[in-house]
Amino acid sequence: MNKPIGIFDSGVGGLTVAKAIRDVLPNEDVIYFGDTAHLPYGEKSPEAIRNYSMGIADFLVKSGAKAIVIACNSASSVATELLRENFEPQVPVINVIDPVIRAINPSIHDIGIIGTRATIGSGVYQDKIASIHPNVAIHALATPLLVPVIEEGLEKSEIATKTAEHYLGLPEMQKIDALIPGCTHYPLLTDLFNQILGEETVLMDTPNIVAQHVKEVLTSSNMLNGGVQEGSASFFVSDFTPTFERIARHFFRKEIQLSELDIWK
Amino acid sequence: MNKPIGIFDSGVGGLTVAKAIRDVLPNEDVIYFGDTAHLPYGEKSPEAIRNYSMGIADFLVKSGAKAIVIACNSASSVATELLRENFEPQVPVINVIDPVIRAINPSIHDIGIIGTRATIGSGVYQDKIASIHPNVAIHALATPLLVPVIEEGLEKSEIATKTAEHYLGLPEMQKIDALIPGCTHYPLLTDLFNQILGEETVLMDTPNIVAQHVKEVLTSSNMLNGGVQEGSASFFVSDFTPTFERIARHFFRKEIQLSELDIWK
């Protein structure tokens, strides 16, 4: 089906998911909406997040999206059901939490989960892991410095190294044999995390897990793009930010189309 | 006058001002309100900040405050006039921006100003410096990593050192002969800043400047506490946070009284 995959987040984080989808499904078109005017979602009420998410999903579907990927932990946590009620089965809705929880290897004993204060405080990962993998011990840690480090463009700096070493060196992280980077920004620190965790601890590749799930859903719904040429990517933000442009350019290499658009006007 | 000085901020930052007031006026009582339920103010609309500030000032005055210190850059910027209209001349209102601008030494050629993205983006320091000191060149830089580093309790860590070195090493900071730490959190990094800036560059001691101004205002209004015993300090927050308790304990040493209070109920 020659229609784009719609992806949204409150900002740049979802670009890691968009990039993974592009890697797994290179000839799909993607249309991305970053709600930079309202970020961070983590500090908004569930009602506000649902309201923003519905507005964006509506925009994506009206723009032709055949599927919606909620590439934001806060919106995944509170808006998935609402979007499913409104858009499925015509337009499948995929979030960034459930496929990752399902992908936890049954051999794991102690799983670490890191995320923003809002995500860890909400307990969404902890609750979902406990209900599907009741024998896994969960070690959750809020790591609020990581997002601002990435948004400052410092992910390759010594500041990033010291910060990641600090968090992963805390007692609660010492027993884990797998780590979920529970924030869509964190894949920008994958190399650093792997270096600190060493070979004994599995770093879950969350964007790839989500992208593989998108592929499965499109395949089973007969919605894959049958074309062979490279898909297009367009990016919309509700408020232009240099960080968004920098990371989108970094991930998608060539010139990207970035448009500011107030869908609430 | 045997009544407390009321001080407020959106969170812990104003504690640096409260501490300086305690150092300069050791036998004054202080009553502090941290609006932790609504922080950070930098991301709220001016209307919302004015609304919160009025509610808090009202609470402080009803609790007996003889003066109000707005120990928050965002509220200083948008709510000073409103509070003056409502509470002066009975209760003088002092903010954390104007005394600092007035204290800039006329021999300064190039002044640096660092702050949150909201403070620097608002241009409040730049505009006020330009109107009072038209010949001073202004070098403004948003330093958004510093507040989360402090709120994580990492102000003595190598992360803080690397982060401060990064910001103060940027080109816009190379020519300055004085630096305004334009965020009430930053005095927790005073030693580090002085170490990096060296002796050539003056780090303005903003909490002390504000505290000296409070002393002048109380003196000229005949409102100083004539007692000789050490003043009391009470702390209210709209939402309990361990960071607030940690920094308040650190600054005020002995056991502090910390109460959670929803003044909007």
Short mmCIF file of N, CA and C in Angstrom, two decimals, chain A residues 59-150:
data_model
loop_
_atom_site.label_atom_id
_atom_site.label_comp_id
_atom_site.label_asym_id
_atom_site.label_seq_id
_atom_site.Cartn_x
_atom_site.Cartn_y
_atom_site.Cartn_z
N PHE A 59 -4.45 14.51 12.27
CA PHE A 59 -3.66 15.15 11.20
C PHE A 59 -2.93 14.11 10.34
N LEU A 60 -2.33 13.10 11.02
CA LEU A 60 -1.57 12.08 10.28
C LEU A 60 -2.48 11.27 9.37
N VAL A 61 -3.66 10.90 9.90
CA VAL A 61 -4.59 10.08 9.10
C VAL A 61 -5.12 10.91 7.93
N LYS A 62 -5.43 12.17 8.18
CA LYS A 62 -5.89 13.04 7.08
C LYS A 62 -4.79 13.25 6.05
N SER A 63 -3.52 13.13 6.49
CA SER A 63 -2.39 13.24 5.56
C SER A 63 -2.11 11.91 4.86
N GLY A 64 -2.96 10.91 5.10
CA GLY A 64 -2.85 9.65 4.36
C GLY A 64 -2.20 8.50 5.12
N ALA A 65 -1.85 8.68 6.40
CA ALA A 65 -1.14 7.62 7.13
C ALA A 65 -1.94 6.32 7.15
N LYS A 66 -1.26 5.18 6.84
CA LYS A 66 -1.91 3.87 6.87
C LYS A 66 -1.74 3.20 8.23
N ALA A 67 -0.83 3.71 9.03
CA ALA A 67 -0.60 3.20 10.40
C ALA A 67 -0.07 4.36 11.22
N ILE A 68 -0.29 4.29 12.55
CA ILE A 68 0.21 5.33 13.44
C ILE A 68 1.15 4.72 14.46
N VAL A 69 2.34 5.27 14.57
CA VAL A 69 3.30 4.82 15.58
C VAL A 69 3.42 5.94 16.63
N ILE A 70 3.03 5.61 17.88
CA ILE A 70 3.15 6.57 18.98
C ILE A 70 4.57 6.43 19.52
N ALA A 71 5.47 7.30 19.06
CA ALA A 71 6.89 7.16 19.38
C ALA A 71 7.25 7.99 20.61
N CYS A 72 6.44 7.92 21.63
CA CYS A 72 6.59 8.75 22.83
C CYS A 72 6.09 7.92 24.01
N ASN A 73 6.90 7.80 25.04
CA ASN A 73 6.51 6.97 26.18
C ASN A 73 5.27 7.48 26.90
N SER A 74 5.19 8.80 27.10
CA SER A 74 4.06 9.36 27.84
C SER A 74 2.76 9.13 27.07
N ALA A 75 2.79 9.40 25.76
CA ALA A 75 1.58 9.22 24.96
C ALA A 75 1.26 7.73 24.80
N SER A 76 2.29 6.88 24.68
CA SER A 76 2.05 5.43 24.61
C SER A 76 1.31 4.96 25.84
N SER A 77 1.68 5.55 26.98
CA SER A 77 1.14 5.11 28.25
C SER A 77 -0.32 5.50 28.43
N VAL A 78 -0.70 6.69 27.98
CA VAL A 78 -2.06 7.17 28.29
C VAL A 78 -2.99 7.32 27.09
N ALA A 79 -2.45 7.29 25.85
CA ALA A 79 -3.32 7.60 24.70
C ALA A 79 -3.51 6.43 23.73
N THR A 80 -2.87 5.27 23.98
CA THR A 80 -2.96 4.18 23.02
C THR A 80 -4.40 3.71 22.83
N GLU A 81 -5.10 3.46 23.94
CA GLU A 81 -6.48 2.95 23.84
C GLU A 81 -7.38 3.91 23.09
N LEU A 82 -7.28 5.19 23.41
CA LEU A 82 -8.11 6.22 22.76
C LEU A 82 -7.89 6.23 21.25
N LEU A 83 -6.61 6.15 20.84
CA LEU A 83 -6.32 6.17 19.42
C LEU A 83 -6.81 4.88 18.75
N ARG A 84 -6.68 3.75 19.45
CA ARG A 84 -7.16 2.49 18.88
C ARG A 84 -8.67 2.54 18.68
N GLU A 85 -9.40 3.04 19.68
CA GLU A 85 -10.86 3.16 19.55
C GLU A 85 -11.25 4.01 18.35
N ASN A 86 -10.47 5.04 18.10
CA ASN A 86 -10.84 5.99 17.04
C ASN A 86 -10.37 5.60 15.64
N PHE A 87 -9.26 4.83 15.54
CA PHE A 87 -8.68 4.64 14.21
C PHE A 87 -8.56 3.20 13.74
N GLU A 88 -8.57 2.23 14.70
CA GLU A 88 -8.47 0.84 14.27
C GLU A 88 -9.85 0.34 13.86
N PRO A 89 -10.03 -0.66 13.03
CA PRO A 89 -8.96 -1.45 12.43
C PRO A 89 -8.39 -0.86 11.14
N GLN A 90 -9.02 0.20 10.59
CA GLN A 90 -8.52 0.74 9.31
C GLN A 90 -7.05 1.16 9.42
N VAL A 91 -6.73 1.85 10.52
CA VAL A 91 -5.37 2.35 10.71
C VAL A 91 -4.82 1.75 12.01
N PRO A 92 -3.93 0.75 11.91
CA PRO A 92 -3.37 0.15 13.13
C PRO A 92 -2.56 1.17 13.94
N VAL A 93 -2.64 1.04 15.27
CA VAL A 93 -1.92 1.94 16.17
C VAL A 93 -0.87 1.13 16.94
N ILE A 94 0.39 1.55 16.87
CA ILE A 94 1.50 0.83 17.51
C ILE A 94 2.17 1.78 18.50
N ASN A 95 2.47 1.29 19.70
CA ASN A 95 3.17 2.17 20.63
C ASN A 95 4.59 1.66 20.90
N VAL A 96 5.35 2.40 21.70
CA VAL A 96 6.77 2.04 21.91
C VAL A 96 7.00 1.23 23.19
N ILE A 97 5.92 0.91 23.92
CA ILE A 97 6.12 0.18 25.17
C ILE A 97 5.78 -1.31 25.01
N ASP A 98 4.59 -1.62 24.51
CA ASP A 98 4.14 -3.01 24.50
C ASP A 98 5.04 -3.97 23.70
N PRO A 99 5.51 -3.59 22.50
CA PRO A 99 6.38 -4.53 21.78
C PRO A 99 7.68 -4.81 22.56
N VAL A 100 8.16 -3.83 23.29
CA VAL A 100 9.41 -4.00 24.04
C VAL A 100 9.19 -4.95 25.22
N ILE A 101 8.08 -4.78 25.92
CA ILE A 101 7.77 -5.67 27.05
C ILE A 101 7.65 -7.12 26.55
N ARG A 102 6.96 -7.29 25.42
CA ARG A 102 6.79 -8.65 24.88
C ARG A 102 8.12 -9.26 24.46
N ALA A 103 9.09 -8.40 24.08
CA ALA A 103 10.37 -8.90 23.56
C ALA A 103 11.37 -9.27 24.66
N ILE A 104 10.99 -9.10 25.94
CA ILE A 104 11.92 -9.45 27.02
C ILE A 104 12.16 -10.96 27.01
N ASN A 105 13.40 -11.33 26.93
CA ASN A 105 13.77 -12.75 26.85
C ASN A 105 13.42 -13.45 28.17
N PRO A 106 12.74 -14.63 28.08
CA PRO A 106 12.32 -15.33 29.31
C PRO A 106 13.49 -15.75 30.20
N SER A 107 14.71 -15.74 29.67
CA SER A 107 15.86 -16.14 30.49
C SER A 107 16.35 -15.00 31.41
N ILE A 108 15.80 -13.82 31.23
CA ILE A 108 16.22 -12.66 32.03
C ILE A 108 15.72 -12.80 33.47
N HIS A 109 16.60 -12.59 34.46
CA HIS A 109 16.19 -12.60 35.87
C HIS A 109 15.96 -11.20 36.42
N ASP A 110 16.89 -10.31 36.11
CA ASP A 110 16.85 -8.95 36.67
C ASP A 110 16.89 -7.95 35.53
N ILE A 111 15.81 -7.20 35.39
CA ILE A 111 15.79 -6.24 34.29
C ILE A 111 15.85 -4.83 34.85
N GLY A 112 16.69 -4.00 34.21
CA GLY A 112 16.77 -2.59 34.55
C GLY A 112 15.90 -1.79 33.60
N ILE A 113 15.30 -0.75 34.11
CA ILE A 113 14.54 0.14 33.24
C ILE A 113 14.90 1.58 33.63
N ILE A 114 15.37 2.35 32.67
CA ILE A 114 15.69 3.76 32.92
C ILE A 114 14.78 4.63 32.06
N GLY A 115 14.49 5.81 32.54
CA GLY A 115 13.62 6.71 31.79
C GLY A 115 13.55 8.05 32.48
N THR A 116 12.70 8.92 31.96
CA THR A 116 12.52 10.23 32.60
C THR A 116 11.84 10.04 33.95
N ARG A 117 11.85 11.10 34.75
CA ARG A 117 11.18 11.03 36.04
C ARG A 117 9.69 10.71 35.85
N ALA A 118 9.09 11.29 34.81
CA ALA A 118 7.66 11.07 34.56
C ALA A 118 7.39 9.60 34.21
N THR A 119 8.19 9.02 33.31
CA THR A 119 7.96 7.64 32.88
C THR A 119 8.18 6.67 34.05
N ILE A 120 9.28 6.81 34.76
CA ILE A 120 9.57 5.90 35.87
C ILE A 120 8.54 6.10 36.98
N GLY A 121 8.20 7.35 37.26
CA GLY A 121 7.22 7.65 38.30
C GLY A 121 5.84 7.11 37.99
N SER A 122 5.49 7.03 36.69
CA SER A 122 4.16 6.53 36.31
C SER A 122 4.03 5.03 36.56
N GLY A 123 5.18 4.31 36.64
CA GLY A 123 5.14 2.87 36.88
C GLY A 123 4.64 2.04 35.70
N VAL A 124 4.53 2.65 34.53
CA VAL A 124 3.93 1.92 33.39
C VAL A 124 4.77 0.71 32.99
N TYR A 125 6.08 0.86 32.90
CA TYR A 125 6.93 -0.29 32.54
C TYR A 125 6.89 -1.35 33.64
N GLN A 126 7.01 -0.89 34.89
CA GLN A 126 7.03 -1.82 36.01
C GLN A 126 5.75 -2.66 36.02
N ASP A 127 4.59 -2.01 35.86
CA ASP A 127 3.31 -2.73 35.90
C ASP A 127 3.19 -3.72 34.75
N LYS A 128 3.57 -3.28 33.55
CA LYS A 128 3.42 -4.15 32.39
C LYS A 128 4.40 -5.33 32.45
N ILE A 129 5.62 -5.07 32.90
CA ILE A 129 6.58 -6.18 33.03
C ILE A 129 6.05 -7.18 34.07
N ALA A 130 5.58 -6.67 35.20
CA ALA A 130 5.12 -7.56 36.27
C ALA A 130 3.95 -8.42 35.82
N SER A 131 3.08 -7.86 34.96
CA SER A 131 1.91 -8.66 34.56
C SER A 131 2.26 -9.71 33.50
N ILE A 132 3.26 -9.45 32.66
CA ILE A 132 3.60 -10.41 31.59
C ILE A 132 4.75 -11.32 32.01
N HIS A 133 5.68 -10.80 32.81
CA HIS A 133 6.85 -11.58 33.23
C HIS A 133 6.92 -11.56 34.76
N PRO A 134 6.00 -12.25 35.44
CA PRO A 134 5.89 -12.11 36.90
C PRO A 134 7.14 -12.55 37.67
N ASN A 135 8.04 -13.32 37.05
CA ASN A 135 9.21 -13.79 37.80
C ASN A 135 10.45 -12.93 37.62
N VAL A 136 10.32 -11.87 36.83
CA VAL A 136 11.47 -11.00 36.60
C VAL A 136 11.55 -9.94 37.70
N ALA A 137 12.73 -9.76 38.28
CA ALA A 137 12.93 -8.67 39.26
C ALA A 137 13.19 -7.38 38.48
N ILE A 138 12.48 -6.32 38.88
CA ILE A 138 12.53 -5.05 38.13
C ILE A 138 13.31 -4.01 38.91
N HIS A 139 14.28 -3.39 38.26
CA HIS A 139 15.09 -2.35 38.88
C HIS A 139 14.90 -1.06 38.07
N ALA A 140 14.05 -0.16 38.59
CA ALA A 140 13.70 1.04 37.84
C ALA A 140 14.47 2.25 38.37
N LEU A 141 14.93 3.09 37.47
CA LEU A 141 15.73 4.26 37.87
C LEU A 141 15.40 5.44 36.96
N ALA A 142 15.00 6.56 37.58
CA ALA A 142 14.81 7.80 36.81
C ALA A 142 16.18 8.40 36.52
N THR A 143 16.40 8.79 35.27
CA THR A 143 17.70 9.30 34.84
C THR A 143 17.50 10.65 34.12
N PRO A 144 17.05 11.66 34.89
CA PRO A 144 16.58 12.90 34.27
C PRO A 144 17.63 13.74 33.55
N LEU A 145 18.92 13.47 33.77
CA LEU A 145 19.94 14.28 33.08
C LEU A 145 20.14 13.87 31.63
N LEU A 146 19.73 12.65 31.27
CA LEU A 146 20.11 12.15 29.94
C LEU A 146 19.44 12.91 28.80
N VAL A 147 18.15 13.23 28.95
CA VAL A 147 17.47 13.96 27.86
C VAL A 147 18.11 15.34 27.63
N PRO A 148 18.30 16.17 28.69
CA PRO A 148 18.93 17.46 28.40
C PRO A 148 20.35 17.33 27.82
N VAL A 149 21.11 16.32 28.21
CA VAL A 149 22.44 16.11 27.62
C VAL A 149 22.30 15.91 26.10
N ILE A 150 21.33 15.07 25.72
CA ILE A 150 21.12 14.79 24.29
C ILE A 150 20.58 16.03 23.58
#
